[in-house]
Amino acid sequence: MADLLSVAKLAGVSRATAARAFSQPELLRSETRRRVLEAARRLAFRPNRVAQQLRTRSTRILGVLVPSLDNPVFAEQLQAMETAARQAGYSLLITTTGYDASKEAEIVEEMLRQRVDGLILTVAEADSNDVLDKLGKESVPCLLVYNQPANADTPSISVDNRAAMADATTHLLDLGHRRIGMIAGPVLQSDRARLRYEGYCQAMRAHRLPPLPLIEMPRHTHADLAVLEPHLYGSERLTALLCTNDMLAISLMGDLQRAGFSIPADISVVGFDGIALGALLNPSLCSVVQPRAAIGQAAVNTLLAMIKGESPTRERLSHALRQGDSVGPPTPGSAAPFPSTSPTQRR
Amino acid sequence: MADLLSVAKLAGVSRATAARAFSQPELLRSETRRRVLEAARRLAFRPNRVAQQLRTRSTRILGVLVPSLDNPVFAEQLQAMETAARQAGYSLLITTTGYDASKEAEIVEEMLRQRVDGLILTVAEADSNDVLDKLGKESVPCLLVYNQPANADTPSISVDNRAAMADATTHLLDLGHRRIGMIAGPVLQSDRARLRYEGYCQAMRAHRLPPLPLIEMPRHTHADLAVLEPHLYGSERLTALLCTNDMLAISLMGDLQRAGFSIPADISVVGFDGIALGALLNPSLCSVVQPRAAIGQAAVNTLLAMIKGESPTRERLSHALRQGDSVGPPTPGSAAPFPSTSPTQRR
DNA sequence: TTGTAAGCGTTATCAC
DNA sequence: GTGATAACGCTTACAA
């Protein structure tokens, strides 16, 4: 591939002049500029970003790390980030960790070697995280997304997870629900899940109700009815379920319906994230909406500001409760269906 | 940040020796190697990939271009690609185009400047595509995914879209359906949609039935009931609908149910892609499964092989029809609900 | 307005 | 085994 020097030669100018035709064209006499550009065209010259990056010590690449792409909440955020980044002339190096801390470390190290200009991370656990501690000592701007760390060491962008889940819980309480449960993915892997559970507890206590223990699912995005079964039948059966994310809620609804439950008549279901899909389903999913696109955009813009040297901020974006047909008042007379012998059986 | 030269100095060796401690450690005397690594540790040395890339003329970065992340089919494929790439020591530069051809061109140009080692593209339109023509003249290995170009200029990995949709159509025909419609997103933007429509037509004709015109939706991932309404009522109403992708099918099911239709009693719905989510819903979505993870993995591995100089292949991966409760035999007696005054009305 | 020349941090080719 | 030294392709003072 042709380089700047060959372009310069063909145009009969020095390498510096050829370079300027691209970086500061206004400095050149228009005739010179024309000759250079013409030469570049004839040689199919294409500036080498790698060389530029080495020389300028800036890659204009942002490293992005998310737990997974299986959950649309991340995909929707990435979509917004990619657009915002490209608009500012930056590219995204995107990676997934599967909530694995050792993978997080590995990937961050690789990104630092690649000399990314900044990092946007969604980690499993923002508090007491080795990777973040290490990054604190580095000079690379770094921003957390969705994570809401207790200590203020790393700037972050998220909603107020506790208040958000408290709001959702209060909504159910106001409808008359009393036996409200909450389910989460592998909870040890997610600081957000814990905050959301705290919000639930807080709201329950505010209504003088004892919070129930968190029901933990083996996977982040699939419910497992077997785990839930003890809470679905009998006089103490739950009339409403809060889920730490929408995928969990959606799969739960499907499973419940297959097990004979009617939603919301027999049981109400609330999600968290507000992914677009939820509103399309029937019944539509009631969910705490995180402004995913706004979060993604804010993340990129904040990080770019940090790269320019501005001081980092910790942003709390506001959440909203999206109403949906998956929630209704508890129906006292509604008889829970008999537990089948294998309620989670599937094709 | 410390560089190799400062490491070399601290270790009391030449720069070349310091470099070898990382690239070919076995060449060094173990004592020398130890001294270099110790020095590197003390200086927190981190190899500069950009310099390596410039010198070796290889970035170990793959450029990936997909239409959108809103559709989980792409997210699921990316997930697999990211894992496969990382395993081979490659990173992914991921971008989205929103089915916009000019954006495709822009992004590919930027990736070539970045000197990616290869490109994995899912374009809107694989036939008569300027970008692909241009890439054909470049020396960068390039691979299409999901696209199934008519001409064999660019290697590609996909299912046989025509046969796949024909299979789905035949399934409906075998169940007794006769008035089967097909809906798609903006069809001009997707070569796959056209092939799938051909498959539908082929299967219909094989049963001596006239294929119906393709029903085109304004968006790729949201159905619009208003457009469909003429086909839902009266004696000629459709008893089954094929969708070019699962998101379209899922949103359609929700809308139909809200409009009073029962699925599959009143109307059967079939999707395409087989995204994981579809199986979780109730009714579960019957869909043509594209092996998304296998496609992603095959894409990376094939591209890496091409980068090593092996000759490109055009792979057809096999599809499968996933049964689902969204499909049943047509019910002759089933009365279509009266059209509401505004069947698409939503909160 | 244009040219000269010194890097950016590696790897690779020789020597020794 | 180890060390000099020349690239890789570009940017950018500084000179002219």
JSON list of N, CA, C and O (backbone and C1' of nucleotides) in Angstrom, two decimals, chain B residues 14 16-17 20 28-29 32 55 57, chain D residues 1-9:
[
{"chain": "B", "resi": 14, "resn": "SER", "atom": "N", "xyz": [20.74, -4.76, 26.11]},
{"chain": "B", "resi": 14, "resn": "SER", "atom": "CA", "xyz": [20.35, -3.95, 24.95]},
{"chain": "B", "resi": 14, "resn": "SER", "atom": "C", "xyz": [18.85, -4.05, 24.73]},
{"chain": "B", "resi": 14, "resn": "SER", "atom": "O", "xyz": [18.18, -4.93, 25.27]},
{"chain": "B", "resi": 16, "resn": "ALA", "atom": "N", "xyz": [17.35, -4.98, 22.13]},
{"chain": "B", "resi": 16, "resn": "ALA", "atom": "CA", "xyz": [17.02, -6.23, 21.44]},
{"chain": "B", "resi": 16, "resn": "ALA", "atom": "C", "xyz": [16.83, -7.36, 22.44]},
{"chain": "B", "resi": 16, "resn": "ALA", "atom": "O", "xyz": [15.88, -8.14, 22.34]},
{"chain": "B", "resi": 17, "resn": "THR", "atom": "N", "xyz": [17.72, -7.42, 23.39]},
{"chain": "B", "resi": 17, "resn": "THR", "atom": "CA", "xyz": [17.62, -8.48, 24.39]},
{"chain": "B", "resi": 17, "resn": "THR", "atom": "C", "xyz": [16.33, -8.35, 25.21]},
{"chain": "B", "resi": 17, "resn": "THR", "atom": "O", "xyz": [15.63, -9.33, 25.47]},
{"chain": "B", "resi": 20, "resn": "ARG", "atom": "N", "xyz": [13.49, -9.63, 23.27]},
{"chain": "B", "resi": 20, "resn": "ARG", "atom": "CA", "xyz": [13.47, -11.09, 23.20]},
{"chain": "B", "resi": 20, "resn": "ARG", "atom": "C", "xyz": [12.93, -11.74, 24.47]},
{"chain": "B", "resi": 20, "resn": "ARG", "atom": "O", "xyz": [12.37, -12.84, 24.41]},
{"chain": "B", "resi": 28, "resn": "LEU", "atom": "N", "xyz": [17.07, -16.57, 25.59]},
{"chain": "B", "resi": 28, "resn": "LEU", "atom": "CA", "xyz": [17.91, -15.88, 26.58]},
{"chain": "B", "resi": 28, "resn": "LEU", "atom": "C", "xyz": [18.43, -16.81, 27.66]},
{"chain": "B", "resi": 28, "resn": "LEU", "atom": "O", "xyz": [17.79, -17.80, 28.00]},
{"chain": "B", "resi": 29, "resn": "ARG", "atom": "N", "xyz": [19.54, -16.44, 28.20]},
{"chain": "B", "resi": 29, "resn": "ARG", "atom": "CA", "xyz": [20.01, -17.13, 29.38]},
{"chain": "B", "resi": 29, "resn": "ARG", "atom": "C", "xyz": [19.02, -16.83, 30.48]},
{"chain": "B", "resi": 29, "resn": "ARG", "atom": "O", "xyz": [18.53, -15.70, 30.60]},
{"chain": "B", "resi": 32, "resn": "THR", "atom": "N", "xyz": [19.53, -13.68, 32.45]},
{"chain": "B", "resi": 32, "resn": "THR", "atom": "CA", "xyz": [19.26, -12.45, 31.70]},
{"chain": "B", "resi": 32, "resn": "THR", "atom": "C", "xyz": [17.75, -12.20, 31.62]},
{"chain": "B", "resi": 32, "resn": "THR", "atom": "O", "xyz": [17.25, -11.10, 31.87]},
{"chain": "B", "resi": 55, "resn": "ARG", "atom": "N", "xyz": [5.18, -1.98, 13.20]},
{"chain": "B", "resi": 55, "resn": "ARG", "atom": "CA", "xyz": [6.38, -2.67, 12.79]},
{"chain": "B", "resi": 55, "resn": "ARG", "atom": "C", "xyz": [6.07, -3.99, 12.07]},
{"chain": "B", "resi": 55, "resn": "ARG", "atom": "O", "xyz": [6.64, -4.30, 11.03]},
{"chain": "B", "resi": 57, "resn": "ARG", "atom": "N", "xyz": [3.28, -4.83, 10.72]},
{"chain": "B", "resi": 57, "resn": "ARG", "atom": "CA", "xyz": [2.25, -4.64, 9.68]},
{"chain": "B", "resi": 57, "resn": "ARG", "atom": "C", "xyz": [1.10, -5.62, 9.86]},
{"chain": "B", "resi": 57, "resn": "ARG", "atom": "O", "xyz": [0.61, -6.20, 8.89]},
{"chain": "D", "resi": 1, "resn": "DG", "atom": "P", "xyz": [22.77, -20.37, 24.71]},
{"chain": "D", "resi": 1, "resn": "DG", "atom": "O5'", "xyz": [21.98, -19.18, 25.23]},
{"chain": "D", "resi": 1, "resn": "DG", "atom": "C5'", "xyz": [22.05, -18.09, 24.41]},
{"chain": "D", "resi": 1, "resn": "DG", "atom": "C4'", "xyz": [22.84, -17.00, 25.12]},
{"chain": "D", "resi": 1, "resn": "DG", "atom": "C3'", "xyz": [22.02, -15.75, 25.39]},
{"chain": "D", "resi": 1, "resn": "DG", "atom": "O3'", "xyz": [22.66, -14.99, 26.41]},
{"chain": "D", "resi": 1, "resn": "DG", "atom": "C1'", "xyz": [23.51, -15.37, 23.58]},
{"chain": "D", "resi": 2, "resn": "DT", "atom": "P", "xyz": [22.03, -13.72, 27.03]},
{"chain": "D", "resi": 2, "resn": "DT", "atom": "O5'", "xyz": [22.47, -12.55, 26.06]},
{"chain": "D", "resi": 2, "resn": "DT", "atom": "C5'", "xyz": [23.77, -11.99, 26.23]},
{"chain": "D", "resi": 2, "resn": "DT", "atom": "C4'", "xyz": [24.04, -11.00, 25.12]},
{"chain": "D", "resi": 2, "resn": "DT", "atom": "C3'", "xyz": [23.13, -9.77, 25.09]},
{"chain": "D", "resi": 2, "resn": "DT", "atom": "O3'", "xyz": [23.89, -8.67, 25.55]},
{"chain": "D", "resi": 2, "resn": "DT", "atom": "C1'", "xyz": [23.65, -10.60, 22.91]},
{"chain": "D", "resi": 3, "resn": "DG", "atom": "P", "xyz": [23.27, -7.24, 25.58]},
{"chain": "D", "resi": 3, "resn": "DG", "atom": "O5'", "xyz": [23.79, -6.69, 24.18]},
{"chain": "D", "resi": 3, "resn": "DG", "atom": "C5'", "xyz": [25.17, -6.68, 23.93]},
{"chain": "D", "resi": 3, "resn": "DG", "atom": "C4'", "xyz": [25.46, -5.95, 22.63]},
{"chain": "D", "resi": 3, "resn": "DG", "atom": "C3'", "xyz": [24.74, -4.59, 22.50]},
{"chain": "D", "resi": 3, "resn": "DG", "atom": "O3'", "xyz": [25.64, -3.67, 21.91]},
{"chain": "D", "resi": 3, "resn": "DG", "atom": "C1'", "xyz": [24.16, -6.00, 20.68]},
{"chain": "D", "resi": 4, "resn": "DA", "atom": "P", "xyz": [25.47, -2.15, 22.12]},
{"chain": "D", "resi": 4, "resn": "DA", "atom": "O5'", "xyz": [25.76, -1.64, 20.64]},
{"chain": "D", "resi": 4, "resn": "DA", "atom": "C5'", "xyz": [24.95, -2.16, 19.63]},
{"chain": "D", "resi": 4, "resn": "DA", "atom": "C4'", "xyz": [25.54, -1.83, 18.27]},
{"chain": "D", "resi": 4, "resn": "DA", "atom": "C3'", "xyz": [25.05, -0.49, 17.71]},
{"chain": "D", "resi": 4, "resn": "DA", "atom": "O3'", "xyz": [25.86, -0.10, 16.62]},
{"chain": "D", "resi": 4, "resn": "DA", "atom": "C1'", "xyz": [23.82, -2.32, 16.80]},
{"chain": "D", "resi": 5, "resn": "DT", "atom": "P", "xyz": [25.51, 1.29, 15.89]},
{"chain": "D", "resi": 5, "resn": "DT", "atom": "O5'", "xyz": [24.30, 0.91, 14.92]},
{"chain": "D", "resi": 5, "resn": "DT", "atom": "C5'", "xyz": [24.47, -0.16, 13.98]},
{"chain": "D", "resi": 5, "resn": "DT", "atom": "C4'", "xyz": [23.26, -0.25, 13.08]},
{"chain": "D", "resi": 5, "resn": "DT", "atom": "C3'", "xyz": [22.53, 1.09, 12.89]},
{"chain": "D", "resi": 5, "resn": "DT", "atom": "O3'", "xyz": [22.13, 1.15, 11.54]},
{"chain": "D", "resi": 5, "resn": "DT", "atom": "C1'", "xyz": [21.01, -0.50, 13.64]},
{"chain": "D", "resi": 6, "resn": "DA", "atom": "P", "xyz": [21.73, 2.51, 10.89]},
{"chain": "D", "resi": 6, "resn": "DA", "atom": "O5'", "xyz": [20.68, 2.02, 9.80]},
{"chain": "D", "resi": 6, "resn": "DA", "atom": "C5'", "xyz": [20.88, 0.79, 9.11]},
{"chain": "D", "resi": 6, "resn": "DA", "atom": "C4'", "xyz": [19.54, 0.11, 8.88]},
{"chain": "D", "resi": 6, "resn": "DA", "atom": "C3'", "xyz": [18.47, 1.02, 8.27]},
{"chain": "D", "resi": 6, "resn": "DA", "atom": "O3'", "xyz": [17.77, 0.26, 7.30]},
{"chain": "D", "resi": 6, "resn": "DA", "atom": "C1'", "xyz": [17.65, 0.09, 10.26]},
{"chain": "D", "resi": 7, "resn": "DA", "atom": "P", "xyz": [16.88, 0.94, 6.21]},
{"chain": "D", "resi": 7, "resn": "DA", "atom": "O5'", "xyz": [15.93, 1.87, 7.12]},
{"chain": "D", "resi": 7, "resn": "DA", "atom": "C5'", "xyz": [14.56, 1.99, 6.81]},
{"chain": "D", "resi": 7, "resn": "DA", "atom": "C4'", "xyz": [13.83, 0.70, 7.11]},
{"chain": "D", "resi": 7, "resn": "DA", "atom": "C3'", "xyz": [12.34, 0.91, 7.13]},
{"chain": "D", "resi": 7, "resn": "DA", "atom": "O3'", "xyz": [11.70, -0.10, 6.38]},
{"chain": "D", "resi": 7, "resn": "DA", "atom": "C1'", "xyz": [13.11, 0.11, 9.26]},
{"chain": "D", "resi": 8, "resn": "DC", "atom": "P", "xyz": [10.51, 0.27, 5.43]},
{"chain": "D", "resi": 8, "resn": "DC", "atom": "O5'", "xyz": [9.26, 0.24, 6.40]},
{"chain": "D", "resi": 8, "resn": "DC", "atom": "C5'", "xyz": [8.70, -0.96, 6.89]},
{"chain": "D", "resi": 8, "resn": "DC", "atom": "C4'", "xyz": [7.66, -0.62, 7.93]},
{"chain": "D", "resi": 8, "resn": "DC", "atom": "C3'", "xyz": [6.87, 0.64, 7.61]},
{"chain": "D", "resi": 8, "resn": "DC", "atom": "O3'", "xyz": [5.65, 0.26, 6.98]},
{"chain": "D", "resi": 8, "resn": "DC", "atom": "C1'", "xyz": [7.50, 0.52, 9.94]},
{"chain": "D", "resi": 9, "resn": "DG", "atom": "P", "xyz": [5.25, 0.95, 5.60]},
{"chain": "D", "resi": 9, "resn": "DG", "atom": "O5'", "xyz": [4.62, 2.33, 6.09]},
{"chain": "D", "resi": 9, "resn": "DG", "atom": "C5'", "xyz": [3.42, 2.30, 6.81]},
{"chain": "D", "resi": 9, "resn": "DG", "atom": "C4'", "xyz": [3.16, 3.67, 7.38]},
{"chain": "D", "resi": 9, "resn": "DG", "atom": "C3'", "xyz": [3.15, 4.79, 6.35]},
{"chain": "D", "resi": 9, "resn": "DG", "atom": "O3'", "xyz": [1.98, 5.53, 6.55]},
{"chain": "D", "resi": 9, "resn": "DG", "atom": "C1'", "xyz": [4.55, 5.34, 8.17]}
]
